[in-house]
Tab-separated table of C-alpha atoms in Angstrom:
chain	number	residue	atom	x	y	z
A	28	UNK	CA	0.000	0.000	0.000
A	29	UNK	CA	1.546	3.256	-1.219
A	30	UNK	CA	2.425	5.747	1.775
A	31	UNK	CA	-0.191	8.071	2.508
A	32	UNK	CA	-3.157	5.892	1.164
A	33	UNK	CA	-5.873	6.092	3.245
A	34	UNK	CA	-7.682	3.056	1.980
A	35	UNK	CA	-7.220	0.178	4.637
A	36	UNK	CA	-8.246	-3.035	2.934
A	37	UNK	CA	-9.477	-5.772	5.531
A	38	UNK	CA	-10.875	-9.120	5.876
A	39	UNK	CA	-14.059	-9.569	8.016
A	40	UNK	CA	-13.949	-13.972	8.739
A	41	UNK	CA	-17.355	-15.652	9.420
A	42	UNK	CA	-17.762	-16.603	13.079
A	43	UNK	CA	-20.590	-18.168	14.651
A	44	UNK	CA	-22.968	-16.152	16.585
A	45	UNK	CA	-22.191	-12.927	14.274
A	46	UNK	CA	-25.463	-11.071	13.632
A	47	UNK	CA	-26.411	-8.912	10.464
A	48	UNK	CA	-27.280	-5.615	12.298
A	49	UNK	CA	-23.257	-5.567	12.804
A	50	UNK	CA	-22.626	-6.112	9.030
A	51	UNK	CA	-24.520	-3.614	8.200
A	52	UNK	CA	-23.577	-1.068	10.650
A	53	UNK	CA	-19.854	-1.769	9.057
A	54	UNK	CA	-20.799	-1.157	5.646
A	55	UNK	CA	-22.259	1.810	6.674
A	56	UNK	CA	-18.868	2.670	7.950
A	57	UNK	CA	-18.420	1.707	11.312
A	58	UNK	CA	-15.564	-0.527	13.108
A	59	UNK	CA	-18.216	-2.797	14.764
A	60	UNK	CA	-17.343	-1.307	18.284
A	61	UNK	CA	-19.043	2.419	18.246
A	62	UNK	CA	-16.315	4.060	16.343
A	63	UNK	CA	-15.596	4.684	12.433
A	64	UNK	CA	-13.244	3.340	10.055
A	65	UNK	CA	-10.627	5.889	8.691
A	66	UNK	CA	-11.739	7.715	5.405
A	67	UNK	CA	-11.952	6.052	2.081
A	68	UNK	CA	-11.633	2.075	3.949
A	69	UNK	CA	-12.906	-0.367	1.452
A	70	UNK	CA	-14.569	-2.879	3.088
A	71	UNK	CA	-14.591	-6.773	2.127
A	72	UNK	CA	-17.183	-9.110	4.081
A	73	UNK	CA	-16.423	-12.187	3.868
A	74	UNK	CA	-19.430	-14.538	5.047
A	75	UNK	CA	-22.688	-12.945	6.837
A	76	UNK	CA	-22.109	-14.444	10.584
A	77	UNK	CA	-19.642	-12.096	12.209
A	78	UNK	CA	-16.218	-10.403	11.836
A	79	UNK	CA	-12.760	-10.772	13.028
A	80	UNK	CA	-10.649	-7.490	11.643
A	81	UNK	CA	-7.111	-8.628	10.793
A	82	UNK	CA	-4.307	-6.574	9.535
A	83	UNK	CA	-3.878	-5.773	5.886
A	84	UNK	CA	-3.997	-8.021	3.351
A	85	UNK	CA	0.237	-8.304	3.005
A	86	UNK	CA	0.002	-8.838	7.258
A	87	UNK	CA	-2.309	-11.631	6.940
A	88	UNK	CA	0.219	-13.108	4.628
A	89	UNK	CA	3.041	-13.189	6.816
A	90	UNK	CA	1.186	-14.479	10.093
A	91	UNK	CA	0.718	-18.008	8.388
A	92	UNK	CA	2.576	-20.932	10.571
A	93	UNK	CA	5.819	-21.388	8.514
A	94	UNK	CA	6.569	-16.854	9.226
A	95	UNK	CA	5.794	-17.745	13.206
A	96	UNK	CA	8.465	-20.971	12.355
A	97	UNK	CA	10.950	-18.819	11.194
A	98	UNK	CA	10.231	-16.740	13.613
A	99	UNK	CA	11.098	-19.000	16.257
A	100	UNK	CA	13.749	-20.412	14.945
A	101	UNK	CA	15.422	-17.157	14.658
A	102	UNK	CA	15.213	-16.561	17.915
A	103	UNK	CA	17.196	-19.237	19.065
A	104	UNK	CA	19.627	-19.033	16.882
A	105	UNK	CA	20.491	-15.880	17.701
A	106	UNK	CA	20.191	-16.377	21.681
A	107	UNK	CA	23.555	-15.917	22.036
A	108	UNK	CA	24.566	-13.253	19.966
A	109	UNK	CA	25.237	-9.468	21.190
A	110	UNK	CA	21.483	-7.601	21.230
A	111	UNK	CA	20.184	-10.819	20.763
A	112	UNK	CA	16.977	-9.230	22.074
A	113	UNK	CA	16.591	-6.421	19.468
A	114	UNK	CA	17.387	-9.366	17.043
A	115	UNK	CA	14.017	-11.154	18.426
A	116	UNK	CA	12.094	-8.036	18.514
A	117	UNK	CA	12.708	-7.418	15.280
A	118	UNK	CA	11.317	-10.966	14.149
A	119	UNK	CA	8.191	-10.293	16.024
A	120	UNK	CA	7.767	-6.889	14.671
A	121	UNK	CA	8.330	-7.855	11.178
A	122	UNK	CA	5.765	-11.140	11.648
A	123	UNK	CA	3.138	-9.508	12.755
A	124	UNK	CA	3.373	-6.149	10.435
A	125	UNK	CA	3.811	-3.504	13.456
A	126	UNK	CA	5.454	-0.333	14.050
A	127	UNK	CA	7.888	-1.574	16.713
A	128	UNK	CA	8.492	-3.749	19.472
A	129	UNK	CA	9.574	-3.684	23.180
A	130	UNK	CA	10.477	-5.499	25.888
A	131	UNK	CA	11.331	-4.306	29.387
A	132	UNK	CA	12.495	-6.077	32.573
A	133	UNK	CA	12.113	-4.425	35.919
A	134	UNK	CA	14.165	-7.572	37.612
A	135	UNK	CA	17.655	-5.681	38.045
A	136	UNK	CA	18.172	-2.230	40.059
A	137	UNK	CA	17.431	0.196	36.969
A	138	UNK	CA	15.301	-1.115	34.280
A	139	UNK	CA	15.752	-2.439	31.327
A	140	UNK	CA	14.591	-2.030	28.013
A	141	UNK	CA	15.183	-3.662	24.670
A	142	UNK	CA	13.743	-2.061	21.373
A	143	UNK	CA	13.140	-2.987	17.826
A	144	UNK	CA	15.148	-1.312	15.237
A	145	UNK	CA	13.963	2.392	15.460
A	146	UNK	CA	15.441	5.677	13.867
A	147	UNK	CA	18.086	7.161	16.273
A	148	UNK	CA	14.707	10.001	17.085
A	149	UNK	CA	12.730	7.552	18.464
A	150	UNK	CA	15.259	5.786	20.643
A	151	UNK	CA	14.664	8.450	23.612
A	152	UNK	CA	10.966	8.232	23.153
A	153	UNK	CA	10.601	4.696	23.323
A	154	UNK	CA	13.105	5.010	26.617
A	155	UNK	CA	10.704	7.500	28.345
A	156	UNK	CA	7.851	5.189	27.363
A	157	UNK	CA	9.075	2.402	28.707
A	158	UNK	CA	9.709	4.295	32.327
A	159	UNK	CA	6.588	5.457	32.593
A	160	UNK	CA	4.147	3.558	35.410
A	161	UNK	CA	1.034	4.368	33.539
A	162	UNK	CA	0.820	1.040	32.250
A	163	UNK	CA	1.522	-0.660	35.641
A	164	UNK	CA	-1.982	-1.256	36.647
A	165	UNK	CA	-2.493	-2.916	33.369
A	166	UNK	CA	0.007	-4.928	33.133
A	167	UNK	CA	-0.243	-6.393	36.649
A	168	UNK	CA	-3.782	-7.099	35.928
A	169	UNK	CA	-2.617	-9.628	32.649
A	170	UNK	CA	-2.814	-13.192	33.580
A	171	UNK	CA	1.268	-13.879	32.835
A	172	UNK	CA	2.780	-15.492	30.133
A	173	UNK	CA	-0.629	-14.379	27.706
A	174	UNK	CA	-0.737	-12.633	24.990
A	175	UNK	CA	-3.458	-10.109	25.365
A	176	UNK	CA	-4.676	-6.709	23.471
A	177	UNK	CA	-3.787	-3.393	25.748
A	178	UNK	CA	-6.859	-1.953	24.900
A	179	UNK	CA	-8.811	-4.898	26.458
A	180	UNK	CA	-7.854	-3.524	29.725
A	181	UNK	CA	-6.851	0.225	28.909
A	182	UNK	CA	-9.379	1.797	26.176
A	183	UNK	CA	-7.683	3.198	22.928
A	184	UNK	CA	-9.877	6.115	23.078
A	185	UNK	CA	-9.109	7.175	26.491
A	186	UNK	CA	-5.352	6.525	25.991
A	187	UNK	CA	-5.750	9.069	22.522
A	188	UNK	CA	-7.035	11.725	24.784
A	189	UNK	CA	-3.838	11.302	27.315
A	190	UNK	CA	-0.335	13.546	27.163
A	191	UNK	CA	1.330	10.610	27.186
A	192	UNK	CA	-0.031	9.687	23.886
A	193	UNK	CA	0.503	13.068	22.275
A	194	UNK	CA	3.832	13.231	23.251
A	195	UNK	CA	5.359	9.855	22.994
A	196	UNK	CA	2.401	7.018	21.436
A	197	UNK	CA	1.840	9.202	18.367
A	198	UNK	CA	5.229	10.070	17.932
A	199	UNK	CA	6.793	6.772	18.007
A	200	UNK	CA	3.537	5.373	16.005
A	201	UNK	CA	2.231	3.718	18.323
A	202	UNK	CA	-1.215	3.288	20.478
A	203	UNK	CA	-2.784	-0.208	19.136
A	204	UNK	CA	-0.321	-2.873	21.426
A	205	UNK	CA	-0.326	-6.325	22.231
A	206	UNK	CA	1.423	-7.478	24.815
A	207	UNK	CA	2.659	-10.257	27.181
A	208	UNK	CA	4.266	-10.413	30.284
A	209	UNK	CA	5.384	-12.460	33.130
A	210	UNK	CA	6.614	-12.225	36.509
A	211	UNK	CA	10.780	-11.783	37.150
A	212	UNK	CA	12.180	-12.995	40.485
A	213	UNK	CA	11.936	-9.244	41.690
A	214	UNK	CA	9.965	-7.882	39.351
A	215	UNK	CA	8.231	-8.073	35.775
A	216	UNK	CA	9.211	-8.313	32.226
A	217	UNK	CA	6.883	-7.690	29.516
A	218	UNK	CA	6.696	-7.536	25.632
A	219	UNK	CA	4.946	-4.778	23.683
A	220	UNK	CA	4.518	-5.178	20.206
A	221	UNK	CA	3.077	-1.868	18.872
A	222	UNK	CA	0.694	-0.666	15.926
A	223	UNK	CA	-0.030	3.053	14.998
A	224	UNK	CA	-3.540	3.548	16.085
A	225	UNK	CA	-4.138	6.555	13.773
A	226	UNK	CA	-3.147	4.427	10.259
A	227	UNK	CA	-4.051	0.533	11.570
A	228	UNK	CA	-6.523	-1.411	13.115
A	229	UNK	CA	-6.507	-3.453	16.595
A	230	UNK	CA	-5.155	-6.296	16.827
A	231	UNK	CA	-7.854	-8.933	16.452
A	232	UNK	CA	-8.234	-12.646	17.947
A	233	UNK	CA	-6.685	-14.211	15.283
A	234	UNK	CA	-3.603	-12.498	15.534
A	235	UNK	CA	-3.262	-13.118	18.612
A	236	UNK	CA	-3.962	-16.443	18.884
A	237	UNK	CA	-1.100	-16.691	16.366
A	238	UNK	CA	1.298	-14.811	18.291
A	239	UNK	CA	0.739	-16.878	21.236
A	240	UNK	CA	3.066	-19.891	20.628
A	241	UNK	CA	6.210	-17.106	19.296
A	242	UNK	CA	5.505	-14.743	22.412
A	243	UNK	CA	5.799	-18.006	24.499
A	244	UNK	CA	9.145	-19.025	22.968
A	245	UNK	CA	10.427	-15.447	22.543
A	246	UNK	CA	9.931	-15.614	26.805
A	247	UNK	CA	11.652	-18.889	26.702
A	248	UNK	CA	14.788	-17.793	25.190
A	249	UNK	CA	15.095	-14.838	27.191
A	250	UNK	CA	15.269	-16.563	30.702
A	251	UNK	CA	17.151	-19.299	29.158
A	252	UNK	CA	19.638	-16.373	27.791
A	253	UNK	CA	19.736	-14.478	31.301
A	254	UNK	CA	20.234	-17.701	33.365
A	255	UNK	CA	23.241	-18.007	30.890
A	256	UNK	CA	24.488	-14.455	31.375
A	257	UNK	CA	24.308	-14.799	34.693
A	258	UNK	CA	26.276	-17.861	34.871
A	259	UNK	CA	28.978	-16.585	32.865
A	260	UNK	CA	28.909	-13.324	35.132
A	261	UNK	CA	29.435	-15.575	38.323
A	262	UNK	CA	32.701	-17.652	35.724
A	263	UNK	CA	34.343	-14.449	34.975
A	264	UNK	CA	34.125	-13.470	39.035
A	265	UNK	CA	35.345	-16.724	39.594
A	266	UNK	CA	37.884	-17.076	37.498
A	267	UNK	CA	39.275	-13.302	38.192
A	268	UNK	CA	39.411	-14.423	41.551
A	269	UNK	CA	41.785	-17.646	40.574
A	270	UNK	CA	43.640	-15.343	38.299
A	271	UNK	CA	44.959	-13.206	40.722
A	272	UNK	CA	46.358	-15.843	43.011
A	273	UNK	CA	50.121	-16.525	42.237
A	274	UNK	CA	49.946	-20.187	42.305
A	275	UNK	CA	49.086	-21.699	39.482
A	276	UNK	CA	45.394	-23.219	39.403
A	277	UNK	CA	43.847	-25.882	36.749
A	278	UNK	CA	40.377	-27.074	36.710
A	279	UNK	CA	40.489	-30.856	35.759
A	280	UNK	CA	37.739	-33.326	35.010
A	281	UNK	CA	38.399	-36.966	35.584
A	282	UNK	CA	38.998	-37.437	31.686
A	283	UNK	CA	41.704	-35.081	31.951
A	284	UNK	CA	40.584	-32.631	30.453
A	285	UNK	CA	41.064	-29.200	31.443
A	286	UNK	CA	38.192	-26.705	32.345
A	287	UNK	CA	40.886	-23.727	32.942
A	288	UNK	CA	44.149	-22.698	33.867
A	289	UNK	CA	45.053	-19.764	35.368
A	290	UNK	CA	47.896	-17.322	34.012
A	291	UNK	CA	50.209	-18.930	36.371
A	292	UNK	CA	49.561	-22.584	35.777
A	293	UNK	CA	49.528	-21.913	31.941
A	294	UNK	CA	53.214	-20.738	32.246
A	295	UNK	CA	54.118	-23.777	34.222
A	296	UNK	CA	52.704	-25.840	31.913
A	297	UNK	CA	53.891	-24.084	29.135
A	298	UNK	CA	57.296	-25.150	30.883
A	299	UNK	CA	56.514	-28.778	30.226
A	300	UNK	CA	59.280	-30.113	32.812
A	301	UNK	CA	56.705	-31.922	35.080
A	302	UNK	CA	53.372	-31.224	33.478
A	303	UNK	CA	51.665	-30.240	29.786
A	304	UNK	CA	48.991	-29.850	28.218
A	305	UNK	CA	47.966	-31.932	25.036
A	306	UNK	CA	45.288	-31.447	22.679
A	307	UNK	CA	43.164	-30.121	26.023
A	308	UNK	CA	44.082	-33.314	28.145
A	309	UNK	CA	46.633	-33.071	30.661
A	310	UNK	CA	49.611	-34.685	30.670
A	311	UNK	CA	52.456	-35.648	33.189
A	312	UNK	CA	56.137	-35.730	31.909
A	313	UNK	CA	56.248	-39.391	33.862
A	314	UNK	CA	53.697	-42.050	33.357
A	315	UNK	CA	54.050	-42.848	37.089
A	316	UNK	CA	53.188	-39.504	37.977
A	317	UNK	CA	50.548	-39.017	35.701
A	318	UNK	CA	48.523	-42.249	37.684
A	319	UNK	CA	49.204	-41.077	40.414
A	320	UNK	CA	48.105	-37.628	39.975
A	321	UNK	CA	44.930	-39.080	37.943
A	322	UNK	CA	43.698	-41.581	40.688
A	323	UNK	CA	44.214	-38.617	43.376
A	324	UNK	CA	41.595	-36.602	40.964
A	325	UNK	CA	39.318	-39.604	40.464
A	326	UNK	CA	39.343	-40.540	43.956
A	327	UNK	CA	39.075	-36.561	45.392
A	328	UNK	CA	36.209	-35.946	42.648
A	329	UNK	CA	34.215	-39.554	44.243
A	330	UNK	CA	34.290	-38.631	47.738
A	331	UNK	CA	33.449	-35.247	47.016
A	332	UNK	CA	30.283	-36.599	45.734
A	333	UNK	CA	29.602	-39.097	48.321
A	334	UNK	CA	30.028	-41.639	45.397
A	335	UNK	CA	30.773	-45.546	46.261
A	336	UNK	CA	32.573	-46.663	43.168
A	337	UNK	CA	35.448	-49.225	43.499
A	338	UNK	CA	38.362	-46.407	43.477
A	339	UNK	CA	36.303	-44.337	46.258
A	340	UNK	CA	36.067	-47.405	48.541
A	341	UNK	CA	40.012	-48.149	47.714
A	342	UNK	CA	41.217	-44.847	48.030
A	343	UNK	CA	44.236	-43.519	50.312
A	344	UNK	CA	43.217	-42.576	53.628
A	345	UNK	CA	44.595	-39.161	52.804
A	346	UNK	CA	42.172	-38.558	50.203
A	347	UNK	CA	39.620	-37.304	52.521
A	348	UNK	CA	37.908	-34.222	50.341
A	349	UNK	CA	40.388	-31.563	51.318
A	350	UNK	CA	43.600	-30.543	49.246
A	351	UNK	CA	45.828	-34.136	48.456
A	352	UNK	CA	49.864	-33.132	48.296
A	353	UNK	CA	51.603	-34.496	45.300
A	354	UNK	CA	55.510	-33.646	44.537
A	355	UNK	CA	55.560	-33.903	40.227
A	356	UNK	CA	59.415	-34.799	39.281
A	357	UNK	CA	61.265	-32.714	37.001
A	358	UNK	CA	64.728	-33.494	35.609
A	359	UNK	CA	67.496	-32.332	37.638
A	360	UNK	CA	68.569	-30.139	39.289
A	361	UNK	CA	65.322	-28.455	39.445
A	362	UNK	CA	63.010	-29.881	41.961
A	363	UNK	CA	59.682	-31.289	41.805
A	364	UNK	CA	56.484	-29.372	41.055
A	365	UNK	CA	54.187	-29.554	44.074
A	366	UNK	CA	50.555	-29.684	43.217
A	367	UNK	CA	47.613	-29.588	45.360
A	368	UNK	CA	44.749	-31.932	44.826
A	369	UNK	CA	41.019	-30.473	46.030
A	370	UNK	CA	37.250	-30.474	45.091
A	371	UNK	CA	36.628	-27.692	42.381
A	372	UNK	CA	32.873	-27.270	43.798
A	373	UNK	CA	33.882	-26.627	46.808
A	374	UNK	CA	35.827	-23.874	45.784
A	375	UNK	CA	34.236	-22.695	42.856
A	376	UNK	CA	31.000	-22.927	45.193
A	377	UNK	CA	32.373	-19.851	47.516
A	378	UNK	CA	31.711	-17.672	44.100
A	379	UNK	CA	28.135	-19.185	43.515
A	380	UNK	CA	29.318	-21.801	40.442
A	381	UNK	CA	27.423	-24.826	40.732
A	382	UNK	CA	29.121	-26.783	38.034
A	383	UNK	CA	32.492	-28.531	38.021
A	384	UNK	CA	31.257	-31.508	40.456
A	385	UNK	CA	32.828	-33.758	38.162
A	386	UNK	CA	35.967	-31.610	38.272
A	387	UNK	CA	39.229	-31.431	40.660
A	388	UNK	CA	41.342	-28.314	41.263
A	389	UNK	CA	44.868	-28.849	40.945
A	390	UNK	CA	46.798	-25.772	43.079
A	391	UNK	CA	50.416	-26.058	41.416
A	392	UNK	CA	53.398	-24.273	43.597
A	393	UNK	CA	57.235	-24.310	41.790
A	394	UNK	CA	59.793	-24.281	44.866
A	395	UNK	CA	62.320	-23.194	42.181
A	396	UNK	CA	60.429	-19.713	41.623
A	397	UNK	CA	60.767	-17.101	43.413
A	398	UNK	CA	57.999	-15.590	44.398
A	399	UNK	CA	57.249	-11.570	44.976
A	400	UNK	CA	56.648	-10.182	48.013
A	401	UNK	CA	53.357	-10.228	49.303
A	402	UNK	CA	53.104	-6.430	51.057
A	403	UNK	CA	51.445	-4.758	48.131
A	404	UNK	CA	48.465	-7.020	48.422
A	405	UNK	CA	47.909	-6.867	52.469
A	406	UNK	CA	47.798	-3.661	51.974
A	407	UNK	CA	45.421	-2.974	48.943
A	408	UNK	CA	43.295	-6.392	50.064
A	409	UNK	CA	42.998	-5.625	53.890
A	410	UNK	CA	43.583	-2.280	53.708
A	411	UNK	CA	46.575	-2.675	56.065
A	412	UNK	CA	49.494	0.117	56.847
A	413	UNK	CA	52.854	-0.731	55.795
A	414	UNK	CA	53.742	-1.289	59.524
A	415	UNK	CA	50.957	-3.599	59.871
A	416	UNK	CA	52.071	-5.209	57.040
A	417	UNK	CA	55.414	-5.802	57.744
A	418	UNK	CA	54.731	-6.889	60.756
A	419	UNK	CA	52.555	-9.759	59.286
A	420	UNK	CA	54.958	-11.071	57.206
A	421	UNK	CA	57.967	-11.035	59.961
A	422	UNK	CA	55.943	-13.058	61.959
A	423	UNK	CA	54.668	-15.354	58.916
A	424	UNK	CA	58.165	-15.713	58.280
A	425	UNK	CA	58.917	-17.394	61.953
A	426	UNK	CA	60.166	-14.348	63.496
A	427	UNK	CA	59.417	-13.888	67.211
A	428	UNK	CA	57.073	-10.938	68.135
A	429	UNK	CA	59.725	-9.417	70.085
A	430	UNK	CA	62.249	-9.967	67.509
A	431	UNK	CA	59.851	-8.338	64.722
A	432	UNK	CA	59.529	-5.400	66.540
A	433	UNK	CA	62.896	-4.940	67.204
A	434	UNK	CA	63.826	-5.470	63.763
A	435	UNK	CA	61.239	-3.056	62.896
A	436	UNK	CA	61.764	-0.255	65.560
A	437	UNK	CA	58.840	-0.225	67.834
A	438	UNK	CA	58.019	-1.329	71.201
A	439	UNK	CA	56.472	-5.070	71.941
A	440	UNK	CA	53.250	-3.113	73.163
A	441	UNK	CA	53.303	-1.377	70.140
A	442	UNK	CA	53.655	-4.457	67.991
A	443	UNK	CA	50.888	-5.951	69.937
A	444	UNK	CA	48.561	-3.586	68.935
A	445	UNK	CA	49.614	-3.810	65.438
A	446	UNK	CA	48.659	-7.432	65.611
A	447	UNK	CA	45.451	-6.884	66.597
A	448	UNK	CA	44.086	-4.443	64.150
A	449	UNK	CA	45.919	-7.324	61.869
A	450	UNK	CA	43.857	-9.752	63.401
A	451	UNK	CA	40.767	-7.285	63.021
A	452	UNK	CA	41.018	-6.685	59.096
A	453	UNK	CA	42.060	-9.960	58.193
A	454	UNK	CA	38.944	-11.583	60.093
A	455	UNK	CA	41.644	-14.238	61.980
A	456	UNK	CA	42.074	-14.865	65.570
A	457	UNK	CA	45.515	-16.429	65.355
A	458	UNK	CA	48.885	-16.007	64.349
A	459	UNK	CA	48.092	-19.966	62.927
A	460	UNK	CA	45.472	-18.826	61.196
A	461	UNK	CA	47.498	-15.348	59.657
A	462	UNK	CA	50.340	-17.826	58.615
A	463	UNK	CA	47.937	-19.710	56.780
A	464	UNK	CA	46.480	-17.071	55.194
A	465	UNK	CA	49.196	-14.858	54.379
A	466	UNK	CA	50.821	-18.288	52.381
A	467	UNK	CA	47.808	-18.440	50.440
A	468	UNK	CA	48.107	-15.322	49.359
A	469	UNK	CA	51.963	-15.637	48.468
């Protein structure tokens, strides 16, 4: 239809129960519900019964089932892409022949909106629109996961007679919307697929009947993509935590295959001289080792999980969930590479990762390397002063109290009282427990 033609051609569908009095009142140019057609609307009856508007003729076309296929299919293949959302409003927009299409989630601290392509204009608009709270009551009133016509629950005509239509609806060519929403775990999302009220009709039962089933999947793949997102936020936390620990640290499955490797365990690796990594798998330079190392993974990974399989029952009373020493020979005369054996849920789990259950964390130390001091983290991670720190790693070294504070230039008292506020922004209650902390941390 050529812009700026104000003939609307529409198909009226036979339903049961229509009555005549309606036909005619539409030929005589009404819309069936009290108002009028736009100037110049042809209008084609089809059957005597009842009516159904649907969109133009070319609309019609594209709601059959194979567009809502493609549709759907689009959407999840695209449900991992950057602005996969926009992607997905743009298949829904261009299926069902409207202006635009939006979804909004009020789950997070700010709210968040996702738009069909738009010109760069609109984009403000359609960002004020989607803050408003007008269409709160509404919304909340939907029954969830439903796709249902706005104006069934907020009249067009009242909404044309509104500010907020004048200065945003019209503008963005909008005020005929269908929408569907459901509830967030703080909040609400909902779609909005949007018609200009002043050039097209309603939507009508048909269409969204149609729309249903690719609303429905379009709501899929967006929790399915934020449970994902959210996943991979809690990895890269993760993971940035294991990256800035000095040791090197390798997520193994039983297969041998490595999950990750830190920047320090790559570089030993990397080395070869006690361990490497082939095609994925790891491998030790030694057969010998390489069991050895394998059945401490196997075994730490079974009683991790509470499993009774033959190598759980059989393995070494040592292996009893926590970290599992191994020394990894090199060739002289460097000396072995010591490697920790522990769960990888249970430390993954402190940073909300659920997976790696199957997994083992291997915590790899070289005694050959030497490693760099530790003063510059106590003091940006607990916030310590220099003479707290110092202090910290005197005694961490073996030194006596008295001795550190000699060494240092203060008084025992003084050095006490150093200790404590240690003690206090560290969260330990020892010198034991600072030791162990402060050689994690090494």
């Amino acid at each position: 239809m050529a812009s700026g033609d104000a003939r609307i051609r529409c198909s009226l569908r036979c339903r049961a129960g229509g009555s005549q009095a309606l036909l005619a009142r539409m030929r005589n140019g009404g819309d069936g519900h009290g108002g009028r057609w736009p100037a110049g609307t042809a209008v084609d009856v089809v059957g005597d019964c009842g009516w159904s508007p649907l969109l133009p003729d070319r609309s019609v076309e594209m709601l059959d089932a194979g567009a809502v296929t493609q549709a759907i299919g689009r959407i999840y293949e695209t449900m991992l892409d950057d602005r996969a959302e926009s992607a997905w409003l743009d298949a829904v927009r261009d299926c069902v022949g409207a202006e635009h299409a939006v979804l909004s989630d009020t789950t997070g601290p700010t709210l968040a909106m996702h738009i069909s392509r738009v010109d760069d204009g609109m984009l403000p608009l359609a960002q004020r629109l989607s803050a408003t709270t007008m269409y709160d009551p509404a919304l909340a009133s939907m029954p969830v996961r439903a796709a249902r016509r706005m104006s069934d629950f907020s009249p067009i005509r009242e909404l044309m007679r509104t500010d907020l239509y004048e200065d945003l609806l019209r503008p963005l060519h909008g005020g005929h919307a269908l929408a569907f929403t459901w509830r967030t775990g703080a909040g609400r999302a909902a779609i909005a697929i949007c018609r200009d009220a002043t050039r097209n009709h309603d939507y009508g039962d048909d269409e969204v009947a149609a729309m249903q089933p690719l609303l429905q999947h379009l709501h899929n793949a967006f929790q399915l993509r934020m449970t994902f997102l959210a996943q991979q936020a809690v990895m890269h936390r993760a993971h940035a935590a294991l990256d800035a620990i000095q040791d090197g640290v390798a997520i193994v499955g039983v297969d041998g295959r490595v999950r990750y490797v830190n920047p320090a365990a790559r570089a030993m690796l990397l080395d070869g001289g006690a361990l490497q990594l082939d095609r994925g798998a790891l491998r030790a330079a030694r057969s010998e080792d390489e069991h050895r190392l394998f059945a401490l993974v196997r075994s730490t990974v079974a009683l991790r999980a509470g499993m009774s399989s033959a190598f759980a029952q059989h393995a070494d009373d040592s292996a009893t969930g926590g970290g599992i020493p191994i020394a990894l020979r090199r060739d002289p005369p460097r000396r072995p590479l010591l490697a920790t054996v522990a769960p990888a849920v249970s430390t993954m789990g402190l940073h909300g990762v659920p997976a790696f259950a199957d997994a083992a964390m291997l915590v790899l130390r070289d005694p050959d390397q030497k490693r760099a001091p530790a003063i510059g983290v106590l003091l940006e991670m607990f916030r310590l002063t220099r003479r707290e720190a110092q202090l910290a790693l005197a005694l961490q070294a073996g030194e006596a109290l008295s001795v550190a504070a000699a060494r240092l230039g203060i008084t025992e008292g003084t050095a006490r009282q150093y200790l404590k506020s240690v003690f206090a922004k560290t969260g330990v209650e020892r010198q034991s427990e600072l030791a162990v902390l402060l050689r994690n941390l090494a």
